[in-house]
Amino acid sequence: MNKNLRDAAQTATVPALIARPATTTTSDWKQALPVLTGSMVTLRELRLSDATSLLTMLSTEEVARFISPPPTTVEGFERFIAWTHRERAAGNYACFAVVPHGMDTAIGIFQIRQLEPGFGTAEWGFAVGSAFWGTGVFMDGARMVIDFAFDTIQTHRLEARAAILNGRGNGALRKIGAMQEGILRKSFLRNGEYLDQALWTILDEDWKQQRVIWGVRVH
Ligand SMILES: CC(C)(COP(=O)(O)OP(=O)(O)OC[C@H]1O[C@@H](n2cnc3c(N)ncnc32)[C@H](O)[C@@H]1OP(=O)(O)O)[C@@H](O)C(=O)NCCC(=O)NCCS
């Protein structure tokens, strides 16, 4: 995961039965990403002013351990943020900043990139500052990003890859309802070592079914 972050450098449980607040969406996401409002966080386009906060949040050892190396400077994150805007405008990719209610700057990101033209199959990835782990921020943001993938960009199959050693990453994907399809053997080079990754997927029909179970609106 977070291949895009690497490329540019040159990424408390919410009770399942609580319905999410309405989100603001726009179909023209290539012009500008919609602002998505959840119960704990807002997801919005990254801003250059998020660079310092993202450097603080995502460059720690515990966050970066199982993802492609994030930028190591504010300027590196600024380049990454500018790149996310270009890729969004080109219709290849979307990157949301995670902003907890009451804050102004990003404490993490959710990314989606197309694996085939038109986003029929897409891959998502995420990283959140460790101070916010286990707070429910991931689940709140993840539900909105997955809704965005299936409802706005019309993805059919959403993939995620997580290093087997990444307990939290795999636990988070299991919790959001992804299905583990298999193991991608020695598929991720990290610190000079090839790591096995789990391949997790969510299909659009699975997600719509899950929303029925959660008691959330269905399209
Ligand atoms: C991945 C990430 C966004 C998830 O956010 P989070 O707030 O930690 O996730 P949550 O706490 O909501 O969910 C993680 C789940 O995994 C569980 N978990 C934690 N450690 C685990 C382990 N070693 N093995 C199995 N499950 C584990 C947690 O208990 C939790 O489940 P629960 O809420 O049912 O108890 C965050 O951990 C992160 O940014 N990690 C670093 C970047 C990264 O690895 N990204 C993912 C790449 S695929």
XYZ file of N, CA, C and O and ligand atoms in Angstrom, residues 1-2 11-13 62-64 66-67 126-129 132-136 138-139 161-163 166-175, ligand 1:
184
model
N 0.830 -1.189 0.000
C 0.000 0.000 0.000
C 0.874 1.252 0.000
O 2.032 1.183 0.309
N 0.267 2.369 -0.396
C 0.958 3.647 -0.394
C 2.093 3.733 -1.395
O 3.054 4.447 -1.216
N 1.894 7.764 2.929
C 0.549 7.442 3.664
C 0.386 7.299 5.267
O 1.611 6.875 5.627
N -11.115 3.791 18.462
C -12.250 3.276 19.195
C -13.422 2.953 18.266
O -13.870 3.724 17.421
N -13.426 2.098 17.751
C -14.498 1.568 16.930
C -15.769 2.415 17.001
O -16.232 2.782 18.058
N 6.359 3.822 13.882
C 5.232 2.885 14.000
C 4.252 3.025 12.839
O 3.645 2.044 12.420
N 4.101 4.238 12.313
C 3.182 4.420 11.179
C 3.822 3.919 9.891
O 3.184 3.254 9.064
N 5.097 4.242 9.709
C 5.752 3.969 8.419
C 6.269 2.537 8.286
O 6.691 2.138 7.203
N 5.158 -0.462 7.875
C 4.687 -1.407 6.860
C 4.143 -0.722 5.614
O 3.358 -1.310 4.870
N 4.508 0.532 5.415
C 4.071 1.212 4.195
C 5.304 1.703 3.448
O 6.394 1.760 4.014
N -4.366 3.627 3.381
C -4.657 4.603 4.431
C -3.528 4.628 5.455
O -2.804 3.644 5.647
N -3.384 5.747 6.074
C -2.437 5.887 7.185
C -2.932 7.029 8.061
O -3.380 8.072 7.560
N -2.843 6.807 9.366
C -3.340 7.768 10.353
C -2.268 7.904 11.435
O -1.637 6.899 11.806
N -2.075 9.090 11.934
C -1.119 9.295 13.026
C -1.445 8.393 14.210
O -2.621 8.195 14.545
N -4.046 8.696 16.985
C -5.466 8.533 16.655
C -5.849 7.078 16.409
O -6.978 6.796 16.040
N -4.914 6.168 16.607
C -5.239 4.744 16.448
C -6.204 4.314 17.549
O -6.093 4.740 18.706
N -7.111 3.449 17.181
C -8.048 2.895 18.158
C -9.094 3.878 18.642
O -9.787 3.613 19.626
N -9.250 5.002 17.957
C -10.204 6.029 18.405
C -11.519 5.999 17.622
O -12.464 6.690 17.996
N -11.567 5.252 16.525
C -12.750 5.266 15.672
C -12.588 6.134 14.443
O -13.445 6.107 13.542
N -10.423 5.811 12.037
C -10.276 4.987 10.830
C -11.633 4.530 10.309
O -11.945 4.695 9.125
N -12.452 3.964 11.182
C -13.737 3.419 10.726
C -14.629 4.522 10.148
O -15.295 4.326 9.132
N -3.963 -4.027 0.023
C -2.854 -4.929 0.356
C -2.287 -4.526 1.705
O -2.063 -3.339 1.949
N -2.043 -5.499 2.556
C -1.458 -5.216 3.869
C -0.411 -6.273 4.172
O -0.685 -7.474 4.036
N 0.767 -5.845 4.580
C 1.807 -6.797 4.979
C 1.245 -7.701 6.072
O 0.575 -7.228 6.994
N 1.567 -6.701 9.553
C 0.888 -5.473 9.963
C -0.447 -5.820 10.650
O -1.511 -5.816 10.025
N -0.362 -6.112 11.936
C -1.555 -6.544 12.675
C -2.687 -5.533 12.619
O -3.840 -5.883 12.360
N -2.384 -4.270 12.839
C -3.436 -3.241 12.838
C -4.030 -3.062 11.456
O -5.242 -2.903 11.316
N -3.179 -3.055 10.436
C -3.690 -2.870 9.073
C -4.646 -3.992 8.687
O -5.745 -3.750 8.170
N -4.258 -5.222 8.977
C -5.121 -6.356 8.656
C -6.369 -6.357 9.541
O -7.467 -6.642 9.069
N -6.192 -6.009 10.825
C -7.342 -5.957 11.723
C -8.351 -4.907 11.281
O -9.571 -5.129 11.341
N -7.849 -3.778 10.822
C -8.739 -2.711 10.373
C -9.515 -3.144 9.129
O -10.717 -2.888 9.003
N -8.840 -3.812 8.203
C -9.514 -4.255 6.978
C -10.560 -5.326 7.282
O -11.658 -5.319 6.715
N -10.225 -6.228 8.194
C -11.203 -7.260 8.581
C -12.426 -6.599 9.208
O -13.563 -6.920 8.884
N -12.160 -5.622 10.076
C -13.256 -4.964 10.796
C -14.187 -4.192 9.860
O -15.399 -4.149 10.084
C -4.139 1.030 9.532
C -4.681 2.132 10.422
C -5.170 3.323 9.597
C -5.883 1.576 11.198
O -6.341 2.530 12.104
P -6.538 2.090 13.648
O -7.158 3.223 14.351
O -5.271 1.558 14.149
O -7.600 0.909 13.428
P -8.634 0.362 14.470
O -8.079 0.445 15.866
O -9.961 0.996 14.231
O -8.736 -1.144 13.988
C -7.643 -1.999 14.055
C -8.116 -3.333 14.551
O -7.020 -4.263 14.511
C -6.886 -4.843 15.765
N -5.494 -5.160 15.981
C -4.542 -4.395 16.534
N -3.390 -5.040 16.545
C -3.598 -6.235 15.998
C -2.783 -7.371 15.753
N -1.486 -7.370 16.078
N -3.328 -8.433 15.152
C -4.633 -8.432 14.819
N -5.472 -7.383 15.020
C -4.944 -6.301 15.617
C -7.388 -3.828 16.737
O -7.743 -4.418 17.966
C -8.589 -3.271 15.993
O -9.718 -4.111 16.064
P -10.878 -3.856 17.196
O -11.283 -2.427 17.084
O -11.943 -4.833 16.791
O -10.252 -4.169 18.501
C -3.586 2.624 11.409
O -3.247 1.583 12.298
C -2.327 3.092 10.664
O -2.277 4.204 10.194
N -1.300 2.236 10.598
C -0.049 2.611 9.937
C -0.175 2.694 8.420
C -0.634 1.377 7.872
O -0.151 0.329 8.257
N -1.594 1.450 6.934
C -2.249 0.266 6.410
C -1.531 -0.351 5.321
S -2.578 -1.639 4.653
